[in-house]
């Protein structure tokens, strides 16, 4: 994997994205030449149309990222990828066509965009068939040797067996006298020189998956392996990189303290984040005000009670604030106290079901973002009752409050809606990853991926 702005990107995804970008440039230029030949005009020099061609490629690639073309499901399924590519390219073409409508003759010809759309989809599909056929082979996967043969090693094995995994396990080495969970593990005593053993296997990474590290760390071996140019990683850091979340089952305070993350450089990121929140929230409130008014009226007509719902939530550093949303439940929904939404929740009104699926009920929260109590991106703010309960039952839950809560977040785009302690535990793992690694780049990625969640609302309640 390549780490870009503290976020890990698989080599296969980066390779595929670069190839797609080149093909989008090619599609835009071919479409222009085709249209020019049809109407009998000189296509002109390539340099003269570089800006619109580049603009098309950037816009389309952004749309493809937003709809999840480079997610795990799209890499595993050609049918899934084609459906997402069609949606992504269509959204990009519609956006560029609107620009052509507002600024006719100075940007993009709609007729040329139609040809570009067809050529782009064709070339992107061909790219999946040709390049995508090699992404699952071992040539594009890191070769990992696991030191350990217990439960942790078994978890790495299962992770490697998932379709779309970016690594392959080339061997397990049992480092203790206890019974091995992984039957095929080789005992350390049977290996004369561990450094040469790693070299013979062609391993590019060694992962420490020891159940008990006290007095069992092979420091001399690890030093030789490291100085030979092989990457050495511990179990928690490996899982963080491969899953995009912090694993609570193996987490300890020392790892949080000494691992990369929570850097002082986030002060600059926080300033950039706040400037973006102010600009984007002001513009979004201006653009969506008519939508909020229309649905506020519909909420009033659909059921008795106010159009807007106000509730106390817990935000940055555990401070409480009032969140504002369009009301999607009956006014007596919390007469017995706050509780999680359930599947087919009877408390949700008819209009409420619509605005929850389309995330329209979240729009008034933009005002809270403008005031600075929330951000566009961050952990989901919870009610004080839930926070007190979860803080008692889940370790490190308070750490998620070290960043501002958000309308969307890393947990929201990676884990379906949850209404239990176990679901909250899984979402906390993603929240901790975000709190530890957040940068403007990760925020941008989350904002783009939110479009995928809106278009395909997995588990929205």
mmCIF file with all atom_site columns, C-alpha atoms in Angstrom, residues 261-353:
data_model
loop_
_atom_site.group_PDB
_atom_site.id
_atom_site.type_symbol
_atom_site.label_atom_id
_atom_site.label_alt_id
_atom_site.label_comp_id
_atom_site.label_asym_id
_atom_site.label_entity_id
_atom_site.label_seq_id
_atom_site.pdbx_PDB_ins_code
_atom_site.Cartn_x
_atom_site.Cartn_y
_atom_site.Cartn_z
_atom_site.occupancy
_atom_site.B_iso_or_equiv
_atom_site.pdbx_formal_charge
_atom_site.auth_seq_id
_atom_site.auth_comp_id
_atom_site.auth_asym_id
_atom_site.auth_atom_id
_atom_site.pdbx_PDB_model_num
ATOM 1  C CA . UNK A 1 261 ? -1.143  9.793  14.457 1.00 0.00 ? 261 UNK A CA 1
ATOM 2  C CA . UNK A 1 262 ? -2.604  12.658 16.491 1.00 0.00 ? 262 UNK A CA 1
ATOM 3  C CA . UNK A 1 263 ? 0.269   14.795 15.138 1.00 0.00 ? 263 UNK A CA 1
ATOM 4  C CA . UNK A 1 264 ? 0.794   18.489 15.883 1.00 0.00 ? 264 UNK A CA 1
ATOM 5  C CA . UNK A 1 265 ? 0.419   19.213 12.170 1.00 0.00 ? 265 UNK A CA 1
ATOM 6  C CA . UNK A 1 266 ? -3.327  18.798 12.560 1.00 0.00 ? 266 UNK A CA 1
ATOM 7  C CA . UNK A 1 267 ? -3.487  22.460 13.748 1.00 0.00 ? 267 UNK A CA 1
ATOM 8  C CA . UNK A 1 268 ? -3.040  23.532 10.130 1.00 0.00 ? 268 UNK A CA 1
ATOM 9  C CA . UNK A 1 269 ? -5.557  20.900 9.043  1.00 0.00 ? 269 UNK A CA 1
ATOM 10 C CA . UNK A 1 270 ? -8.055  22.214 11.608 1.00 0.00 ? 270 UNK A CA 1
ATOM 11 C CA . UNK A 1 271 ? -7.767  25.768 10.221 1.00 0.00 ? 271 UNK A CA 1
ATOM 12 C CA . UNK A 1 272 ? -8.272  24.501 6.658  1.00 0.00 ? 272 UNK A CA 1
ATOM 13 C CA . UNK A 1 273 ? -11.188 22.362 7.855  1.00 0.00 ? 273 UNK A CA 1
ATOM 14 C CA . UNK A 1 274 ? -12.880 25.330 9.548  1.00 0.00 ? 274 UNK A CA 1
ATOM 15 C CA . UNK A 1 275 ? -12.435 27.603 6.525  1.00 0.00 ? 275 UNK A CA 1
ATOM 16 C CA . UNK A 1 276 ? -13.963 24.916 4.330  1.00 0.00 ? 276 UNK A CA 1
ATOM 17 C CA . UNK A 1 277 ? -16.860 24.425 6.757  1.00 0.00 ? 277 UNK A CA 1
ATOM 18 C CA . UNK A 1 278 ? -17.662 28.155 6.768  1.00 0.00 ? 278 UNK A CA 1
ATOM 19 C CA . UNK A 1 279 ? -17.544 28.510 2.973  1.00 0.00 ? 279 UNK A CA 1
ATOM 20 C CA . UNK A 1 280 ? -19.338 25.271 2.155  1.00 0.00 ? 280 UNK A CA 1
ATOM 21 C CA . UNK A 1 281 ? -22.052 25.640 4.822  1.00 0.00 ? 281 UNK A CA 1
ATOM 22 C CA . UNK A 1 282 ? -22.834 29.204 3.727  1.00 0.00 ? 282 UNK A CA 1
ATOM 23 C CA . UNK A 1 283 ? -23.178 28.137 0.089  1.00 0.00 ? 283 UNK A CA 1
ATOM 24 C CA . UNK A 1 284 ? -25.122 24.974 0.923  1.00 0.00 ? 284 UNK A CA 1
ATOM 25 C CA . UNK A 1 285 ? -27.585 26.829 3.142  1.00 0.00 ? 285 UNK A CA 1
ATOM 26 C CA . UNK A 1 286 ? -28.188 29.310 0.333  1.00 0.00 ? 286 UNK A CA 1
ATOM 27 C CA . UNK A 1 287 ? -28.747 26.560 -2.260 1.00 0.00 ? 287 UNK A CA 1
ATOM 28 C CA . UNK A 1 288 ? -30.827 24.186 -0.130 1.00 0.00 ? 288 UNK A CA 1
ATOM 29 C CA . UNK A 1 289 ? -32.988 26.724 1.693  1.00 0.00 ? 289 UNK A CA 1
ATOM 30 C CA . UNK A 1 290 ? -35.938 26.162 -0.714 1.00 0.00 ? 290 UNK A CA 1
ATOM 31 C CA . UNK A 1 291 ? -35.610 22.367 -0.238 1.00 0.00 ? 291 UNK A CA 1
ATOM 32 C CA . UNK A 1 292 ? -35.616 22.741 3.562  1.00 0.00 ? 292 UNK A CA 1
ATOM 33 C CA . UNK A 1 293 ? -38.697 24.995 3.429  1.00 0.00 ? 293 UNK A CA 1
ATOM 34 C CA . UNK A 1 294 ? -40.617 22.625 1.128  1.00 0.00 ? 294 UNK A CA 1
ATOM 35 C CA . UNK A 1 295 ? -39.950 19.556 3.254  1.00 0.00 ? 295 UNK A CA 1
ATOM 36 C CA . UNK A 1 296 ? -40.607 21.481 6.469  1.00 0.00 ? 296 UNK A CA 1
ATOM 37 C CA . UNK A 1 297 ? -44.092 22.195 5.118  1.00 0.00 ? 297 UNK A CA 1
ATOM 38 C CA . UNK A 1 298 ? -44.535 18.530 4.139  1.00 0.00 ? 298 UNK A CA 1
ATOM 39 C CA . UNK A 1 299 ? -43.475 17.417 7.627  1.00 0.00 ? 299 UNK A CA 1
ATOM 40 C CA . UNK A 1 300 ? -46.056 19.751 9.173  1.00 0.00 ? 300 UNK A CA 1
ATOM 41 C CA . UNK A 1 301 ? -48.798 18.499 6.853  1.00 0.00 ? 301 UNK A CA 1
ATOM 42 C CA . UNK A 1 302 ? -47.900 14.834 7.388  1.00 0.00 ? 302 UNK A CA 1
ATOM 43 C CA . UNK A 1 303 ? -48.063 14.741 11.196 1.00 0.00 ? 303 UNK A CA 1
ATOM 44 C CA . UNK A 1 304 ? -48.740 16.925 14.213 1.00 0.00 ? 304 UNK A CA 1
ATOM 45 C CA . UNK A 1 305 ? -45.861 18.771 15.773 1.00 0.00 ? 305 UNK A CA 1
ATOM 46 C CA . UNK A 1 306 ? -43.037 21.141 14.802 1.00 0.00 ? 306 UNK A CA 1
ATOM 47 C CA . UNK A 1 307 ? -41.248 20.832 11.470 1.00 0.00 ? 307 UNK A CA 1
ATOM 48 C CA . UNK A 1 308 ? -37.846 20.821 13.110 1.00 0.00 ? 308 UNK A CA 1
ATOM 49 C CA . UNK A 1 309 ? -36.426 18.491 15.740 1.00 0.00 ? 309 UNK A CA 1
ATOM 50 C CA . UNK A 1 310 ? -34.007 19.752 18.379 1.00 0.00 ? 310 UNK A CA 1
ATOM 51 C CA . UNK A 1 311 ? -31.951 17.424 20.537 1.00 0.00 ? 311 UNK A CA 1
ATOM 52 C CA . UNK A 1 312 ? -28.952 17.750 22.835 1.00 0.00 ? 312 UNK A CA 1
ATOM 53 C CA . UNK A 1 313 ? -25.854 15.954 21.541 1.00 0.00 ? 313 UNK A CA 1
ATOM 54 C CA . UNK A 1 314 ? -22.265 15.551 22.755 1.00 0.00 ? 314 UNK A CA 1
ATOM 55 C CA . UNK A 1 315 ? -19.587 17.277 20.709 1.00 0.00 ? 315 UNK A CA 1
ATOM 56 C CA . UNK A 1 316 ? -15.941 18.332 20.852 1.00 0.00 ? 316 UNK A CA 1
ATOM 57 C CA . UNK A 1 317 ? -14.242 17.593 24.201 1.00 0.00 ? 317 UNK A CA 1
ATOM 58 C CA . UNK A 1 318 ? -17.529 16.218 25.536 1.00 0.00 ? 318 UNK A CA 1
ATOM 59 C CA . UNK A 1 319 ? -19.325 19.576 25.410 1.00 0.00 ? 319 UNK A CA 1
ATOM 60 C CA . UNK A 1 320 ? -23.067 19.463 24.789 1.00 0.00 ? 320 UNK A CA 1
ATOM 61 C CA . UNK A 1 321 ? -24.820 21.362 22.013 1.00 0.00 ? 321 UNK A CA 1
ATOM 62 C CA . UNK A 1 322 ? -28.243 21.372 20.345 1.00 0.00 ? 322 UNK A CA 1
ATOM 63 C CA . UNK A 1 323 ? -28.546 19.733 16.941 1.00 0.00 ? 323 UNK A CA 1
ATOM 64 C CA . UNK A 1 324 ? -31.239 20.822 14.482 1.00 0.00 ? 324 UNK A CA 1
ATOM 65 C CA . UNK A 1 325 ? -32.862 18.420 11.995 1.00 0.00 ? 325 UNK A CA 1
ATOM 66 C CA . UNK A 1 326 ? -36.077 18.062 10.048 1.00 0.00 ? 326 UNK A CA 1
ATOM 67 C CA . UNK A 1 327 ? -38.432 15.986 12.200 1.00 0.00 ? 327 UNK A CA 1
ATOM 68 C CA . UNK A 1 328 ? -38.787 12.442 10.860 1.00 0.00 ? 328 UNK A CA 1
ATOM 69 C CA . UNK A 1 329 ? -40.498 10.817 13.872 1.00 0.00 ? 329 UNK A CA 1
ATOM 70 C CA . UNK A 1 330 ? -43.697 11.358 15.787 1.00 0.00 ? 330 UNK A CA 1
ATOM 71 C CA . UNK A 1 331 ? -43.536 13.969 18.541 1.00 0.00 ? 331 UNK A CA 1
ATOM 72 C CA . UNK A 1 332 ? -43.998 11.257 21.207 1.00 0.00 ? 332 UNK A CA 1
ATOM 73 C CA . UNK A 1 333 ? -41.124 9.139  19.835 1.00 0.00 ? 333 UNK A CA 1
ATOM 74 C CA . UNK A 1 334 ? -38.988 9.695  22.942 1.00 0.00 ? 334 UNK A CA 1
ATOM 75 C CA . UNK A 1 335 ? -41.662 9.851  25.617 1.00 0.00 ? 335 UNK A CA 1
ATOM 76 C CA . UNK A 1 336 ? -39.963 6.894  27.327 1.00 0.00 ? 336 UNK A CA 1
ATOM 77 C CA . UNK A 1 337 ? -36.484 8.306  26.762 1.00 0.00 ? 337 UNK A CA 1
ATOM 78 C CA . UNK A 1 338 ? -34.002 8.288  23.865 1.00 0.00 ? 338 UNK A CA 1
ATOM 79 C CA . UNK A 1 339 ? -33.430 4.989  22.094 1.00 0.00 ? 339 UNK A CA 1
ATOM 80 C CA . UNK A 1 340 ? -31.867 3.819  18.858 1.00 0.00 ? 340 UNK A CA 1
ATOM 81 C CA . UNK A 1 341 ? -33.872 3.668  15.659 1.00 0.00 ? 341 UNK A CA 1
ATOM 82 C CA . UNK A 1 342 ? -34.884 0.183  14.591 1.00 0.00 ? 342 UNK A CA 1
ATOM 83 C CA . UNK A 1 343 ? -35.609 -1.438 11.268 1.00 0.00 ? 343 UNK A CA 1
ATOM 84 C CA . UNK A 1 344 ? -39.125 -0.494 10.113 1.00 0.00 ? 344 UNK A CA 1
ATOM 85 C CA . UNK A 1 345 ? -39.369 1.762  13.179 1.00 0.00 ? 345 UNK A CA 1
ATOM 86 C CA . UNK A 1 346 ? -43.052 2.557  13.805 1.00 0.00 ? 346 UNK A CA 1
ATOM 87 C CA . UNK A 1 347 ? -42.116 5.970  15.215 1.00 0.00 ? 347 UNK A CA 1
ATOM 88 C CA . UNK A 1 348 ? -40.972 7.225  11.783 1.00 0.00 ? 348 UNK A CA 1
ATOM 89 C CA . UNK A 1 349 ? -43.573 9.183  9.814  1.00 0.00 ? 349 UNK A CA 1
ATOM 90 C CA . UNK A 1 350 ? -44.365 8.714  6.124  1.00 0.00 ? 350 UNK A CA 1
ATOM 91 C CA . UNK A 1 351 ? -42.432 11.814 5.077  1.00 0.00 ? 351 UNK A CA 1
ATOM 92 C CA . UNK A 1 352 ? -39.789 10.861 7.626  1.00 0.00 ? 352 UNK A CA 1
ATOM 93 C CA . UNK A 1 353 ? -38.998 7.642  5.746  1.00 0.00 ? 353 UNK A CA 1
#
